[in-house]
């Protein structure tokens, strides 16, 4: 059962939303202001946050900023602001989707179901990418042996850190697939992505150097992350 944190300060609207969400089987935690929302998020680790923009004390945009400093929880923003610049600001701050008030309960529930399905699909992909794969991989002069935990290039052993090994292994398993920095952090480092974190970029830079000319096959996908060029 998915857990949803609803942050809404209008009592009547909050009651209706709680009733409709619980009728679908969701576990709903309600917070009526921004500070309570941050406390509830820390205490309950929800799967999804429905966050009103206009809140007393600490507005929704500031709540979103603070959440994104340490958490990647999907956020559906509710806003009475209809200007495009406001919607863009919310999305750029880290919202995953938004609804403009007034909205129908049918549309709200459809958005919630769609976002939770995406979360479920991402989790399934993460589990698959994290699962052990003992298949030996050969690409040109590069040879990666997961069982021996060894990488050789033109017969010479490469001294890779565990993180560099896991990163290379993931890229070699999925040539041509683009990985976001957030996804790589979650899969390889098992950490949530926080804006400004350079861990992935630094690891890719070290890996490229160790691989020599073959390192050029690790391509930067602008605005996304990295991929290993398909042969």
PDB file of C-alpha atoms in Angstrom:
ATOM      1  CA  UNK A   1       0.000   0.000   0.000  1.00  0.00           C
ATOM      2  CA  UNK A   2       1.506   3.299  -1.115  1.00  0.00           C
ATOM      3  CA  UNK A   3       1.904   6.029   1.491  1.00  0.00           C
ATOM      4  CA  UNK A   4       0.990   9.577   0.451  1.00  0.00           C
ATOM      5  CA  UNK A   5       1.811  12.773   2.291  1.00  0.00           C
ATOM      6  CA  UNK A   6      -0.901  15.346   1.592  1.00  0.00           C
ATOM      7  CA  UNK A   7       0.096  18.933   2.390  1.00  0.00           C
ATOM      8  CA  UNK A   8      -3.034  21.080   2.153  1.00  0.00           C
ATOM      9  CA  UNK A   9      -4.179  23.831   4.533  1.00  0.00           C
ATOM     10  CA  UNK A  10      -7.817  24.092   3.387  1.00  0.00           C
ATOM     11  CA  UNK A  11      -9.715  21.709   5.720  1.00  0.00           C
ATOM     12  CA  UNK A  12     -12.695  20.940   3.461  1.00  0.00           C
ATOM     13  CA  UNK A  13     -10.523  20.207   0.425  1.00  0.00           C
ATOM     14  CA  UNK A  14      -8.102  18.143   2.490  1.00  0.00           C
ATOM     15  CA  UNK A  15     -10.945  16.012   3.876  1.00  0.00           C
ATOM     16  CA  UNK A  16     -12.302  15.276   0.408  1.00  0.00           C
ATOM     17  CA  UNK A  17      -8.850  14.378  -0.931  1.00  0.00           C
ATOM     18  CA  UNK A  18      -8.104  12.139   2.049  1.00  0.00           C
ATOM     19  CA  UNK A  19     -11.436  10.349   1.623  1.00  0.00           C
ATOM     20  CA  UNK A  20     -10.911   9.750  -2.105  1.00  0.00           C
ATOM     21  CA  UNK A  21      -7.288   8.616  -1.722  1.00  0.00           C
ATOM     22  CA  UNK A  22      -8.073   6.269   1.157  1.00  0.00           C
ATOM     23  CA  UNK A  23     -10.981   4.805  -0.853  1.00  0.00           C
ATOM     24  CA  UNK A  24      -8.357   3.643  -3.380  1.00  0.00           C
ATOM     25  CA  UNK A  25      -6.368   1.972  -0.609  1.00  0.00           C
ATOM     26  CA  UNK A  26      -3.644   4.573  -0.087  1.00  0.00           C
ATOM     27  CA  UNK A  27      -2.263   5.344   3.357  1.00  0.00           C
ATOM     28  CA  UNK A  28      -2.614   9.130   3.717  1.00  0.00           C
ATOM     29  CA  UNK A  29      -0.719  11.355   6.152  1.00  0.00           C
ATOM     30  CA  UNK A  30      -1.985  14.922   6.321  1.00  0.00           C
ATOM     31  CA  UNK A  31      -0.022  18.087   7.115  1.00  0.00           C
ATOM     32  CA  UNK A  32      -1.615  21.538   7.152  1.00  0.00           C
ATOM     33  CA  UNK A  33       1.506  23.697   6.930  1.00  0.00           C
ATOM     34  CA  UNK A  34       5.036  23.618   5.553  1.00  0.00           C
ATOM     35  CA  UNK A  35       6.903  22.898   8.773  1.00  0.00           C
ATOM     36  CA  UNK A  36       4.543  20.027   9.629  1.00  0.00           C
ATOM     37  CA  UNK A  37       5.064  18.695   6.096  1.00  0.00           C
ATOM     38  CA  UNK A  38       8.840  18.483   6.546  1.00  0.00           C
ATOM     39  CA  UNK A  39       8.428  16.753   9.904  1.00  0.00           C
ATOM     40  CA  UNK A  40       5.902  14.281   8.475  1.00  0.00           C
ATOM     41  CA  UNK A  41       8.152  13.504   5.517  1.00  0.00           C
ATOM     42  CA  UNK A  42      11.082  12.756   7.836  1.00  0.00           C
ATOM     43  CA  UNK A  43       8.928  10.598  10.108  1.00  0.00           C
ATOM     44  CA  UNK A  44       6.928   8.608   7.540  1.00  0.00           C
ATOM     45  CA  UNK A  45       9.058   8.411   4.348  1.00  0.00           C
ATOM     46  CA  UNK A  46       6.088   8.674   1.940  1.00  0.00           C
ATOM     47  CA  UNK A  47       6.071   7.261  -1.575  1.00  0.00           C
ATOM     48  CA  UNK A  48       4.480  10.442  -2.965  1.00  0.00           C
ATOM     49  CA  UNK A  49       3.902  14.007  -1.782  1.00  0.00           C
ATOM     50  CA  UNK A  50       0.887  16.083  -2.851  1.00  0.00           C
ATOM     51  CA  UNK A  51       1.995  19.607  -2.028  1.00  0.00           C
ATOM     52  CA  UNK A  52      -0.058  22.809  -2.084  1.00  0.00           C
ATOM     53  CA  UNK A  53       1.921  25.877  -3.151  1.00  0.00           C
ATOM     54  CA  UNK A  54       0.094  28.396  -0.917  1.00  0.00           C
ATOM     55  CA  UNK A  55       0.727  27.341   2.681  1.00  0.00           C
ATOM     56  CA  UNK A  56       0.924  29.303   5.923  1.00  0.00           C
ATOM     57  CA  UNK A  57       4.366  29.926   7.404  1.00  0.00           C
ATOM     58  CA  UNK A  58       6.492  28.046   4.898  1.00  0.00           C
ATOM     59  CA  UNK A  59       5.119  27.994   1.360  1.00  0.00           C
ATOM     60  CA  UNK A  60       5.081  24.910  -0.841  1.00  0.00           C
ATOM     61  CA  UNK A  61       7.950  26.048  -3.035  1.00  0.00           C
ATOM     62  CA  UNK A  62      10.249  26.394  -0.022  1.00  0.00           C
ATOM     63  CA  UNK A  63       9.088  23.011   1.292  1.00  0.00           C
ATOM     64  CA  UNK A  64       9.964  21.550  -2.111  1.00  0.00           C
ATOM     65  CA  UNK A  65      13.412  23.187  -2.070  1.00  0.00           C
ATOM     66  CA  UNK A  66      14.161  21.723   1.350  1.00  0.00           C
ATOM     67  CA  UNK A  67      12.904  18.276   0.404  1.00  0.00           C
ATOM     68  CA  UNK A  68      15.100  18.235  -2.695  1.00  0.00           C
ATOM     69  CA  UNK A  69      18.187  18.864  -0.568  1.00  0.00           C
ATOM     70  CA  UNK A  70      18.016  15.285   0.689  1.00  0.00           C
ATOM     71  CA  UNK A  71      15.123  13.379  -0.913  1.00  0.00           C
ATOM     72  CA  UNK A  72      13.939  12.365  -4.377  1.00  0.00           C
ATOM     73  CA  UNK A  73      10.346  11.603  -3.360  1.00  0.00           C
ATOM     74  CA  UNK A  74       7.960  12.326  -6.280  1.00  0.00           C
ATOM     75  CA  UNK A  75       6.017  15.562  -5.712  1.00  0.00           C
ATOM     76  CA  UNK A  76       2.688  16.565  -7.259  1.00  0.00           C
ATOM     77  CA  UNK A  77       2.316  20.336  -6.850  1.00  0.00           C
ATOM     78  CA  UNK A  78      -1.106  21.927  -6.370  1.00  0.00           C
ATOM     79  CA  UNK A  79      -1.261  25.585  -7.316  1.00  0.00           C
ATOM     80  CA  UNK A  80      -3.785  28.317  -7.902  1.00  0.00           C
ATOM     81  CA  UNK A  81      -1.135  30.070  -9.996  1.00  0.00           C
ATOM     82  CA  UNK A  82      -1.944  29.647 -13.661  1.00  0.00           C
ATOM     83  CA  UNK A  83       0.932  31.649 -15.135  1.00  0.00           C
ATOM     84  CA  UNK A  84       3.397  29.574 -17.152  1.00  0.00           C
ATOM     85  CA  UNK A  85       6.390  31.073 -15.326  1.00  0.00           C
ATOM     86  CA  UNK A  86       5.016  29.828 -11.998  1.00  0.00           C
ATOM     87  CA  UNK A  87       4.545  26.297 -13.324  1.00  0.00           C
ATOM     88  CA  UNK A  88       8.045  26.332 -14.802  1.00  0.00           C
ATOM     89  CA  UNK A  89       9.467  27.550 -11.488  1.00  0.00           C
ATOM     90  CA  UNK A  90       7.805  24.681  -9.648  1.00  0.00           C
ATOM     91  CA  UNK A  91       9.078  22.091 -12.114  1.00  0.00           C
ATOM     92  CA  UNK A  92      12.592  23.522 -12.127  1.00  0.00           C
ATOM     93  CA  UNK A  93      12.638  23.493  -8.323  1.00  0.00           C
ATOM     94  CA  UNK A  94      11.956  19.765  -8.390  1.00  0.00           C
ATOM     95  CA  UNK A  95       8.230  19.110  -8.751  1.00  0.00           C
ATOM     96  CA  UNK A  96       7.441  16.051 -10.880  1.00  0.00           C
ATOM     97  CA  UNK A  97       3.966  17.168 -11.929  1.00  0.00           C
ATOM     98  CA  UNK A  98       1.428  19.858 -11.089  1.00  0.00           C
ATOM     99  CA  UNK A  99      -2.301  20.507 -11.008  1.00  0.00           C
ATOM    100  CA  UNK A 100      -3.861  23.964 -11.246  1.00  0.00           C
ATOM    101  CA  UNK A 101      -6.758  24.700  -8.890  1.00  0.00           C
ATOM    102  CA  UNK A 102      -9.621  24.143  -9.248  1.00  0.00           C
ATOM    103  CA  UNK A 103      -9.211  20.540 -10.384  1.00  0.00           C
ATOM    104  CA  UNK A 104     -11.412  17.450 -10.459  1.00  0.00           C
ATOM    105  CA  UNK A 105     -10.863  14.556  -8.071  1.00  0.00           C
ATOM    106  CA  UNK A 106     -10.853  12.244 -11.085  1.00  0.00           C
ATOM    107  CA  UNK A 107      -7.863  14.058 -12.587  1.00  0.00           C
ATOM    108  CA  UNK A 108      -6.051  14.162  -9.232  1.00  0.00           C
ATOM    109  CA  UNK A 109      -6.451  10.425  -8.729  1.00  0.00           C
ATOM    110  CA  UNK A 110      -5.361   9.720 -12.298  1.00  0.00           C
ATOM    111  CA  UNK A 111      -2.183  11.782 -11.773  1.00  0.00           C
ATOM    112  CA  UNK A 112      -1.482  10.005  -8.476  1.00  0.00           C
ATOM    113  CA  UNK A 113      -1.909   6.558 -10.026  1.00  0.00           C
ATOM    114  CA  UNK A 114       0.317   7.469 -12.981  1.00  0.00           C
ATOM    115  CA  UNK A 115       3.084   8.843 -10.740  1.00  0.00           C
ATOM    116  CA  UNK A 116       3.021   5.808  -8.462  1.00  0.00           C
ATOM    117  CA  UNK A 117       3.148   3.492 -11.491  1.00  0.00           C
ATOM    118  CA  UNK A 118       6.287   5.311 -12.656  1.00  0.00           C
ATOM    119  CA  UNK A 119       7.791   4.917  -9.190  1.00  0.00           C
ATOM    120  CA  UNK A 120       7.007   1.195  -9.258  1.00  0.00           C
ATOM    121  CA  UNK A 121       8.549   0.760 -12.711  1.00  0.00           C
ATOM    122  CA  UNK A 122      11.680   2.640 -11.632  1.00  0.00           C
ATOM    123  CA  UNK A 123      11.987   0.449  -8.537  1.00  0.00           C
ATOM    124  CA  UNK A 124      11.653  -2.705 -10.647  1.00  0.00           C
ATOM    125  CA  UNK A 125      14.358  -1.438 -13.011  1.00  0.00           C
ATOM    126  CA  UNK A 126      16.587  -0.538 -10.072  1.00  0.00           C
ATOM    127  CA  UNK A 127      16.245  -4.014  -8.607  1.00  0.00           C
ATOM    128  CA  UNK A 128      17.124  -5.553 -11.971  1.00  0.00           C
ATOM    129  CA  UNK A 129      20.149  -3.276 -12.428  1.00  0.00           C
ATOM    130  CA  UNK A 130      21.348  -3.936  -8.886  1.00  0.00           C
ATOM    131  CA  UNK A 131      20.931  -7.708  -9.152  1.00  0.00           C
ATOM    132  CA  UNK A 132      24.118  -9.765  -9.512  1.00  0.00           C
ATOM    133  CA  UNK A 133      25.102 -10.642 -13.070  1.00  0.00           C
ATOM    134  CA  UNK A 134      28.016 -13.055 -13.403  1.00  0.00           C
ATOM    135  CA  UNK A 135      28.222 -12.957 -17.196  1.00  0.00           C
ATOM    136  CA  UNK A 136      31.712 -12.183 -18.471  1.00  0.00           C
ATOM    137  CA  UNK A 137      31.672  -9.108 -20.744  1.00  0.00           C
ATOM    138  CA  UNK A 138      34.131  -8.452 -23.576  1.00  0.00           C
ATOM    139  CA  UNK A 139      34.265  -5.231 -25.581  1.00  0.00           C
ATOM    140  CA  UNK A 140      37.268  -4.859 -27.838  1.00  0.00           C
ATOM    141  CA  UNK A 141      40.325  -5.147 -25.642  1.00  0.00           C
ATOM    142  CA  UNK A 142      38.269  -4.598 -22.484  1.00  0.00           C
ATOM    143  CA  UNK A 143      37.295  -7.639 -20.437  1.00  0.00           C
ATOM    144  CA  UNK A 144      35.180  -7.503 -17.273  1.00  0.00           C
ATOM    145  CA  UNK A 145      34.847 -10.619 -15.129  1.00  0.00           C
ATOM    146  CA  UNK A 146      32.179 -10.111 -12.412  1.00  0.00           C
ATOM    147  CA  UNK A 147      33.011 -13.397 -10.643  1.00  0.00           C
ATOM    148  CA  UNK A 148      36.710 -12.573 -10.267  1.00  0.00           C
ATOM    149  CA  UNK A 149      35.839  -8.862  -9.866  1.00  0.00           C
ATOM    150  CA  UNK A 150      38.547  -8.070 -12.376  1.00  0.00           C
ATOM    151  CA  UNK A 151      38.843  -5.768 -15.369  1.00  0.00           C
ATOM    152  CA  UNK A 152      41.601  -6.048 -17.937  1.00  0.00           C
ATOM    153  CA  UNK A 153      42.401  -3.800 -20.885  1.00  0.00           C
ATOM    154  CA  UNK A 154      44.544  -5.347 -23.623  1.00  0.00           C
ATOM    155  CA  UNK A 155      45.576  -8.010 -21.104  1.00  0.00           C
ATOM    156  CA  UNK A 156      46.629  -5.506 -18.418  1.00  0.00           C
ATOM    157  CA  UNK A 157      44.674  -5.442 -15.143  1.00  0.00           C
ATOM    158  CA  UNK A 158      42.946  -2.163 -14.298  1.00  0.00           C
ATOM    159  CA  UNK A 159      42.932  -1.101 -10.663  1.00  0.00           C
ATOM    160  CA  UNK A 160      39.341   0.131 -10.286  1.00  0.00           C
ATOM    161  CA  UNK A 161      37.619   1.140  -7.077  1.00  0.00           C
ATOM    162  CA  UNK A 162      34.424  -0.817  -6.196  1.00  0.00           C
ATOM    163  CA  UNK A 163      32.341   2.167  -7.344  1.00  0.00           C
ATOM    164  CA  UNK A 164      34.200   2.478 -10.657  1.00  0.00           C
ATOM    165  CA  UNK A 165      33.844  -1.279 -11.211  1.00  0.00           C
ATOM    166  CA  UNK A 166      30.080  -1.178 -10.531  1.00  0.00           C
ATOM    167  CA  UNK A 167      29.649   1.855 -12.777  1.00  0.00           C
ATOM    168  CA  UNK A 168      31.569   0.263 -15.656  1.00  0.00           C
ATOM    169  CA  UNK A 169      29.701  -3.009 -15.203  1.00  0.00           C
ATOM    170  CA  UNK A 170      26.327  -1.241 -15.418  1.00  0.00           C
ATOM    171  CA  UNK A 171      27.327   0.693 -18.552  1.00  0.00           C
ATOM    172  CA  UNK A 172      28.714  -2.429 -20.247  1.00  0.00           C
ATOM    173  CA  UNK A 173      25.528  -4.365 -19.497  1.00  0.00           C
ATOM    174  CA  UNK A 174      23.387  -1.725 -21.231  1.00  0.00           C
ATOM    175  CA  UNK A 175      25.256  -0.189 -24.183  1.00  0.00           C
ATOM    176  CA  UNK A 176      23.331   2.629 -25.813  1.00  0.00           C
ATOM    177  CA  UNK A 177      21.116   3.224 -22.767  1.00  0.00           C
ATOM    178  CA  UNK A 178      21.237   6.714 -21.226  1.00  0.00           C
ATOM    179  CA  UNK A 179      21.427   6.898 -17.441  1.00  0.00           C
ATOM    180  CA  UNK A 180      20.608  10.031 -15.466  1.00  0.00           C
ATOM    181  CA  UNK A 181      22.970  11.114 -12.692  1.00  0.00           C
ATOM    182  CA  UNK A 182      20.197  10.521 -10.181  1.00  0.00           C
ATOM    183  CA  UNK A 183      19.618   6.980 -11.414  1.00  0.00           C
ATOM    184  CA  UNK A 184      23.342   6.181 -11.341  1.00  0.00           C
ATOM    185  CA  UNK A 185      23.629   7.497  -7.790  1.00  0.00           C
ATOM    186  CA  UNK A 186      20.660   5.390  -6.728  1.00  0.00           C
ATOM    187  CA  UNK A 187      21.889   2.248  -8.502  1.00  0.00           C
ATOM    188  CA  UNK A 188      25.655   2.368  -7.942  1.00  0.00           C
ATOM    189  CA  UNK A 189      26.020   4.537  -4.844  1.00  0.00           C
ATOM    190  CA  UNK A 190      22.583   3.653  -3.355  1.00  0.00           C
ATOM    191  CA  UNK A 191      22.061   7.333  -2.561  1.00  0.00           C
ATOM    192  CA  UNK A 192      19.442   9.915  -3.513  1.00  0.00           C
ATOM    193  CA  UNK A 193      20.538  12.571  -5.983  1.00  0.00           C
ATOM    194  CA  UNK A 194      20.943  16.072  -4.578  1.00  0.00           C
ATOM    195  CA  UNK A 195      21.492  18.981  -6.964  1.00  0.00           C
ATOM    196  CA  UNK A 196      25.153  19.922  -7.231  1.00  0.00           C
ATOM    197  CA  UNK A 197      26.454  16.472  -6.291  1.00  0.00           C
ATOM    198  CA  UNK A 198      29.492  15.790  -8.509  1.00  0.00           C
ATOM    199  CA  UNK A 199      30.080  12.172  -7.434  1.00  0.00           C
ATOM    200  CA  UNK A 200      28.901  10.694 -10.740  1.00  0.00           C
ATOM    201  CA  UNK A 201      30.759  13.230 -12.898  1.00  0.00           C
ATOM    202  CA  UNK A 202      34.008  12.675 -10.977  1.00  0.00           C
ATOM    203  CA  UNK A 203      33.698   8.884 -11.187  1.00  0.00           C
ATOM    204  CA  UNK A 204      33.029   9.026 -14.934  1.00  0.00           C
ATOM    205  CA  UNK A 205      36.031  11.317 -15.421  1.00  0.00           C
ATOM    206  CA  UNK A 206      38.310   8.860 -13.551  1.00  0.00           C
ATOM    207  CA  UNK A 207      36.882   5.910 -15.459  1.00  0.00           C
ATOM    208  CA  UNK A 208      37.453   7.582 -18.825  1.00  0.00           C
ATOM    209  CA  UNK A 209      41.096   8.205 -17.946  1.00  0.00           C
ATOM    210  CA  UNK A 210      41.641   4.603 -16.846  1.00  0.00           C
ATOM    211  CA  UNK A 211      40.104   3.258 -20.064  1.00  0.00           C
ATOM    212  CA  UNK A 212      42.314   5.380 -22.331  1.00  0.00           C
ATOM    213  CA  UNK A 213      40.932   5.746 -25.855  1.00  0.00           C
ATOM    214  CA  UNK A 214      38.089   3.375 -25.006  1.00  0.00           C
ATOM    215  CA  UNK A 215      36.957   5.923 -22.422  1.00  0.00           C
ATOM    216  CA  UNK A 216      35.709   8.074 -25.302  1.00  0.00           C
ATOM    217  CA  UNK A 217      32.888   5.539 -25.685  1.00  0.00           C
ATOM    218  CA  UNK A 218      31.383   6.841 -22.415  1.00  0.00           C
ATOM    219  CA  UNK A 219      29.326   9.680 -23.829  1.00  0.00           C
ATOM    220  CA  UNK A 220      27.809  12.653 -22.058  1.00  0.00           C
ATOM    221  CA  UNK A 221      24.087  12.984 -22.716  1.00  0.00           C
ATOM    222  CA  UNK A 222      23.500  16.684 -22.153  1.00  0.00           C
ATOM    223  CA  UNK A 223      20.753  17.413 -19.669  1.00  0.00           C
ATOM    224  CA  UNK A 224      20.496  13.736 -18.711  1.00  0.00           C
ATOM    225  CA  UNK A 225      23.706  11.960 -17.737  1.00  0.00           C
ATOM    226  CA  UNK A 226      25.841   9.320 -19.465  1.00  0.00           C
ATOM    227  CA  UNK A 227      25.708   6.313 -21.752  1.00  0.00           C
ATOM    228  CA  UNK A 228      28.145   3.826 -23.228  1.00  0.00           C
ATOM    229  CA  UNK A 229      28.096   4.184 -27.003  1.00  0.00           C
ATOM    230  CA  UNK A 230      26.673   1.058 -28.637  1.00  0.00           C
ATOM    231  CA  UNK A 231      29.136  -0.870 -30.773  1.00  0.00           C
TER     232      UNK A 231
END
